[in-house]
Coordinates of C-alpha atoms in Angstrom, one line a residue:
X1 CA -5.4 3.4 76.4
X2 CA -6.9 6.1 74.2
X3 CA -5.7 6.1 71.4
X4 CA -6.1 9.9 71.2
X5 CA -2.9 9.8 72.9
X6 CA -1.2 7.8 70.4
X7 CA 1.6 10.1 70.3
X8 CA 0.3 13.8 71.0
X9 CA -2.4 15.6 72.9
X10 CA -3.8 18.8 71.2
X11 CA -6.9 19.6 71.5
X12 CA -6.6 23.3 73.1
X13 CA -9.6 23.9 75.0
X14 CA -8.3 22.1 78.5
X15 CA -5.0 23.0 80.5
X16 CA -4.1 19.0 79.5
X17 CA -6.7 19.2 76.9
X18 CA -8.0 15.4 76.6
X19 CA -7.9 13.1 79.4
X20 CA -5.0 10.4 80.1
X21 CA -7.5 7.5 79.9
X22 CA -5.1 4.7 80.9
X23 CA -7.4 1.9 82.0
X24 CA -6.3 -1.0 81.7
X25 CA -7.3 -2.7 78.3
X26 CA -7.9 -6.3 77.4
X27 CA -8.3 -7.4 81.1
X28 CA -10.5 -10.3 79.9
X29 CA -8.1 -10.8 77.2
X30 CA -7.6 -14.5 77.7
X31 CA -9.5 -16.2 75.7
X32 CA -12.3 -14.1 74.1
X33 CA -11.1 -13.2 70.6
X34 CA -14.2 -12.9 68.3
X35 CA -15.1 -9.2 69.5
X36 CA -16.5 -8.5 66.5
X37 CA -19.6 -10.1 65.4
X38 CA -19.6 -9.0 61.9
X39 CA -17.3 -9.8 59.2
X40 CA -16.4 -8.2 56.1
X41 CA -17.2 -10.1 53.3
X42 CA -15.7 -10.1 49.4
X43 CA -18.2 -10.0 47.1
X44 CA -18.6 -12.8 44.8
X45 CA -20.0 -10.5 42.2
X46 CA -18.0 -11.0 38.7
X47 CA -16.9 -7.8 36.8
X48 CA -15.4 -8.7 33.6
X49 CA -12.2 -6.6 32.6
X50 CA -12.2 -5.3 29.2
X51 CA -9.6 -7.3 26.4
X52 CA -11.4 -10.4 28.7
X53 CA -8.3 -11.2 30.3
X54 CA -9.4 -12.3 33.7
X55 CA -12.1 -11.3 36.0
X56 CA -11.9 -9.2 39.3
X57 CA -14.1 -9.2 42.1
X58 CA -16.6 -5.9 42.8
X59 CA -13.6 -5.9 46.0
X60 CA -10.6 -5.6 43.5
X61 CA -12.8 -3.5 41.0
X62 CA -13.1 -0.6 43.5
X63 CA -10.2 -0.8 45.5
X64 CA -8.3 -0.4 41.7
X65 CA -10.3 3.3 41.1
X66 CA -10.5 4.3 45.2
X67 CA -8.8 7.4 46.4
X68 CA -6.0 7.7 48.7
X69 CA -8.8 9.7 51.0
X70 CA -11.8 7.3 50.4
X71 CA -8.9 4.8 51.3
X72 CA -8.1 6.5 54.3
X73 CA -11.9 6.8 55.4
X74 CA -12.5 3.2 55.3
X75 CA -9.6 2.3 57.7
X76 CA -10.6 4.6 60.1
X77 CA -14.2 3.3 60.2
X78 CA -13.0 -0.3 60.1
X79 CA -10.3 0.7 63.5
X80 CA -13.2 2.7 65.1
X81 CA -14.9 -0.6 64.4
X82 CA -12.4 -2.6 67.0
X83 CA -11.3 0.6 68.8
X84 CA -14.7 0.8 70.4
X85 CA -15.6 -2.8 70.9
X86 CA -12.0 -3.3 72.9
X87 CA -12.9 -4.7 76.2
X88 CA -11.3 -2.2 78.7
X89 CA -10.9 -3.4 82.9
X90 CA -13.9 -1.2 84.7
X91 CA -16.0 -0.9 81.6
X92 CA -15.5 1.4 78.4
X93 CA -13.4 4.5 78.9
X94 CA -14.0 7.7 77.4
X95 CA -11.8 7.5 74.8
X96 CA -13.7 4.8 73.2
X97 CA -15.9 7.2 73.2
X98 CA -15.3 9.7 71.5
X99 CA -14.9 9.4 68.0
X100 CA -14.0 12.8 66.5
X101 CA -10.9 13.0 68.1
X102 CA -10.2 9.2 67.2
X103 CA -10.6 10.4 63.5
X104 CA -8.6 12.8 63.5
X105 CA -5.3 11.1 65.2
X106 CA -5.8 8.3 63.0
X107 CA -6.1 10.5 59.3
X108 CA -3.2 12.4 60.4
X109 CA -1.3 9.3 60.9
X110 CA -2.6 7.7 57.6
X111 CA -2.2 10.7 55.6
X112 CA 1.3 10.2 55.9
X113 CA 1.6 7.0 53.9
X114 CA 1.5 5.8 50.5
X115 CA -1.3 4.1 48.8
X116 CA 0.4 0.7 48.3
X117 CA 1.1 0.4 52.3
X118 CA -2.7 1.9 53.2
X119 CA -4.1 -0.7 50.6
X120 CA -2.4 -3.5 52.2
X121 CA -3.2 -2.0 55.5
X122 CA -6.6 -2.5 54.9
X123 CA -6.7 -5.5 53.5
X124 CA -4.8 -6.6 57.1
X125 CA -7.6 -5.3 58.8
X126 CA -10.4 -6.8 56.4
X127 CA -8.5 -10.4 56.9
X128 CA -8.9 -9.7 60.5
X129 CA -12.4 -8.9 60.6
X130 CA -13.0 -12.2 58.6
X131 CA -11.1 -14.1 61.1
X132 CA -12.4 -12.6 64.3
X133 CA -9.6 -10.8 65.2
X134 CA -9.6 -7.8 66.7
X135 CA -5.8 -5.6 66.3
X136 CA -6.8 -3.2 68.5
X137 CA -7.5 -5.6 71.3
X138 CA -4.3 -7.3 70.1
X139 CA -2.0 -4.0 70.1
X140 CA -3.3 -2.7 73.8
X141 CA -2.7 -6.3 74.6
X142 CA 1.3 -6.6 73.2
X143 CA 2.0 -3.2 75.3
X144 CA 1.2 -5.0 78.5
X145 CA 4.4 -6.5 77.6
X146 CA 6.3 -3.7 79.7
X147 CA 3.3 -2.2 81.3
X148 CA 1.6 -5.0 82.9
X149 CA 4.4 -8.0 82.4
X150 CA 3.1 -10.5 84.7
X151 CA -0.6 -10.4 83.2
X152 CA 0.9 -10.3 79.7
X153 CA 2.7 -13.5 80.8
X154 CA -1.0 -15.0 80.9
X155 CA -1.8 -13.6 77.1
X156 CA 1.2 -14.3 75.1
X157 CA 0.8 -17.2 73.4
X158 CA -2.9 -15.9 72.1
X159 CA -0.7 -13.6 69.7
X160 CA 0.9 -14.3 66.1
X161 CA 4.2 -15.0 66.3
X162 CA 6.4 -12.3 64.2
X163 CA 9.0 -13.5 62.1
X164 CA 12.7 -12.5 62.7
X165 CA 12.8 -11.1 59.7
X166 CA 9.9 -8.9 60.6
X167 CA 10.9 -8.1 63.9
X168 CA 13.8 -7.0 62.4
X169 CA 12.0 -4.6 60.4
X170 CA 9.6 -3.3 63.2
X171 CA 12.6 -2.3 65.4
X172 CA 14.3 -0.1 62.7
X173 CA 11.1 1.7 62.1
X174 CA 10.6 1.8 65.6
X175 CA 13.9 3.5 66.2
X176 CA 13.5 6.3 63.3
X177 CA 9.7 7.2 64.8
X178 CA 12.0 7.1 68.2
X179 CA 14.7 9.5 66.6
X180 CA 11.8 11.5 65.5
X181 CA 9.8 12.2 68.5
X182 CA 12.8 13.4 70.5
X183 CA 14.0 15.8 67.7
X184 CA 10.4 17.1 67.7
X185 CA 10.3 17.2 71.3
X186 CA 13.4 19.7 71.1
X187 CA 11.8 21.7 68.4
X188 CA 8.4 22.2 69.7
X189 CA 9.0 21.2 73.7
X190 CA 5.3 22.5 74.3
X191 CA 3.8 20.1 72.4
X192 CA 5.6 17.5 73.4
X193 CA 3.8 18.1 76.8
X194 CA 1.3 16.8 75.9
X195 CA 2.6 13.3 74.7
X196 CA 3.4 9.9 75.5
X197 CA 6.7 9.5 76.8
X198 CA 9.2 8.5 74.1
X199 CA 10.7 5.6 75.6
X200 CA 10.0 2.0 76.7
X201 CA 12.2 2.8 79.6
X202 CA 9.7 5.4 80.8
X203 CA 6.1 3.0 80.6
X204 CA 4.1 3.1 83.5
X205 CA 1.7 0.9 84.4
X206 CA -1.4 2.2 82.6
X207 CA 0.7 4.6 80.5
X208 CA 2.9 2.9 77.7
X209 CA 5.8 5.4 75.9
X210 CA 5.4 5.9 72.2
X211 CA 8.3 3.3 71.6
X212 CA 6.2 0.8 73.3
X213 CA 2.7 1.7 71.4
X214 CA 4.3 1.9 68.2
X215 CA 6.1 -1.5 68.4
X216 CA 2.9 -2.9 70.0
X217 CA 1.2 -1.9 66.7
X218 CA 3.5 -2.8 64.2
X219 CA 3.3 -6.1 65.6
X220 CA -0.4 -6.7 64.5
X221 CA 0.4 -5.8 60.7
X222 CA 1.1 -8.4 58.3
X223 CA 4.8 -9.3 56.8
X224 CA 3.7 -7.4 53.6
X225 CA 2.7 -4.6 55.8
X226 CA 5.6 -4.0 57.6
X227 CA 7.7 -4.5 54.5
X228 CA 6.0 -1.8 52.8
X229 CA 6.4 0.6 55.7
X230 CA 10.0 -0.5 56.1
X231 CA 10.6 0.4 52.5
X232 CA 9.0 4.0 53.0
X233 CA 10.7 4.9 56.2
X234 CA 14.2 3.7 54.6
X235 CA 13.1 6.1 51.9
X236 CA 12.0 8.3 53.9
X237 CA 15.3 8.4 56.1
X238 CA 17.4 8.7 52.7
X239 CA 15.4 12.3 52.0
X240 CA 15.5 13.4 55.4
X241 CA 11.9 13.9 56.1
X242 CA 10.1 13.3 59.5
X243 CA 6.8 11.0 59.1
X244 CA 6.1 12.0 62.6
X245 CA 6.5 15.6 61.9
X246 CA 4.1 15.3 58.8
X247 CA 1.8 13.5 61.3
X248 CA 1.6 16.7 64.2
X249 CA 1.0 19.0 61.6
X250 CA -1.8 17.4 59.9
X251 CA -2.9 16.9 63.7
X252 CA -2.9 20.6 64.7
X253 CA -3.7 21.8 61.3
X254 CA -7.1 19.7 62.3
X255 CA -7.2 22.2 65.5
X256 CA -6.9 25.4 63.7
X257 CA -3.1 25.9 64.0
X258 CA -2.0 27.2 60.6
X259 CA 1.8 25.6 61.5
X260 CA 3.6 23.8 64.2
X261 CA 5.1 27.2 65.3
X262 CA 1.8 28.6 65.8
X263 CA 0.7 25.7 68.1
X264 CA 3.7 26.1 70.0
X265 CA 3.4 29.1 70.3
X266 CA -0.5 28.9 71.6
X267 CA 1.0 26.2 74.4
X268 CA 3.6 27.9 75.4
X269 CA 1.3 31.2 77.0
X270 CA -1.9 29.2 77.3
X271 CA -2.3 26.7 80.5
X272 CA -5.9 26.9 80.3

């Protein structure tokens, strides 16, 4: 379940560098939904606007003036934050663990959006905090959906419905991370080694594709969430640029690879 392994595996100091942790997650799912017994408050505090129009909380005050990267930083603090409190079958596995590595997979993905779907990103994950909820209980749990069907039989109902509408959405982002991963897994076949699978039809139990985790996740954001996204991947579609491309090279550039050619290049002669 580690989410190190979201979609790639880099780290080059092993032969297959980090290690599969594919533990079953949630397996006291049923039931137990406050994992997190702290809650993020908005503070009450006042701040007056200048021209006294209206007044904004000391929330909306500094999420106005914060940077895409200080915006970044909080929502990988607040997904470490359920990440690591994620009640995994046998006891915590070593991905929940190891937080560096969580970091960077999760930057490299969030570096690639915009600061109107990272804002409303977070606010999903502040509103879930407030309510108890924990998403990444709820994602590892919606991928036992084709991994574990007859325990996720048992779990369904505890999940938000998602709106047709939304479900539409999801799949069509789904598919263009989908057409994504297998072009890069032509381009840089190396790499893509040391992945998820691409597609639902190759989960294993304990082992979901990268179709299946992204949909999985997806399904945890909020309409205005996935309505945002939907909009930049359209976009994104229209100018013929690879989100998941952006994403590896932010990865590797984290590892010291100057390019995507160079870690290629280092995985194609090393098998350490």
């Amino acid at each position: 379940m580690c989410e190190m392994l979201s979609v790639w595996n880099l780290q080059p100091q092993s032969s297959r560098l980090l290690p599969r942790c594919t533990g079953q997650i949630a397996g006291g799912l049923c039931g137990k939904w406050n994992e997190l017994e702290y809650y993020r408050k908005s503070l009450a505090i006042k701040i007056k606007v200048p021209g006294g129009q209206h007044e904004m909380t000391a929330l909306e005050q500094r999420k106005r003036v914060m940077t895409k990267a200080a915006l970044i930083e909080e929502i990988v603090k607040m997904e470490w934050s359920m990440f690591s409190t994620v009640h995994n079958e046998g006891g915590k596995a070593a991905c929940q663990m190891d937080r560096p590595t969580f970091t960077i997979m999760r930057t490299s993905q969030h570096q690639t959006w915009n600061e109107a779907l990272l804002a409303s990103y977070r606010d999903d994950l502040a509103r879930a905090q407030e309510a108890g909820r924990n998403l990444m209980t709820e994602k590892y749990g919606r991928m036992m959906k084709s991994t574990f069907p007859e325990e996720y039989e048992r779990i369904a109902a505890f999940f938000p419905p998602v709106s047709p509408e939304t479900g539409r959405q999801i799949e069509e982002i789904v598919a263009a991370h989908v057409a994504w991963k297998e072009a890069l897994n032509g381009k840089y076949p190396h790499l893509a080694d040391r992945s998820r699978p691409t597609r639902t039809k190759d989960d294993q139990k304990g082992l979901a594709s990268m179709e299946t985790y992204t949909r999985a996740e997806l399904e945890t954001y909020s309409p205005k969430t996935i309505a945002l996204y939907h909009a930049a991947i359209q976009k994104r579609l229209a100018e013929k640029t690879s989100e998941a491309e952006e994403n590896l090279l932010n990865q590797v550039r984290q590892y010291g690879f100057n390019s995507l050619e160079a870690a290629e290049r280092h995985f194609t002669t090393h098998e350490e």
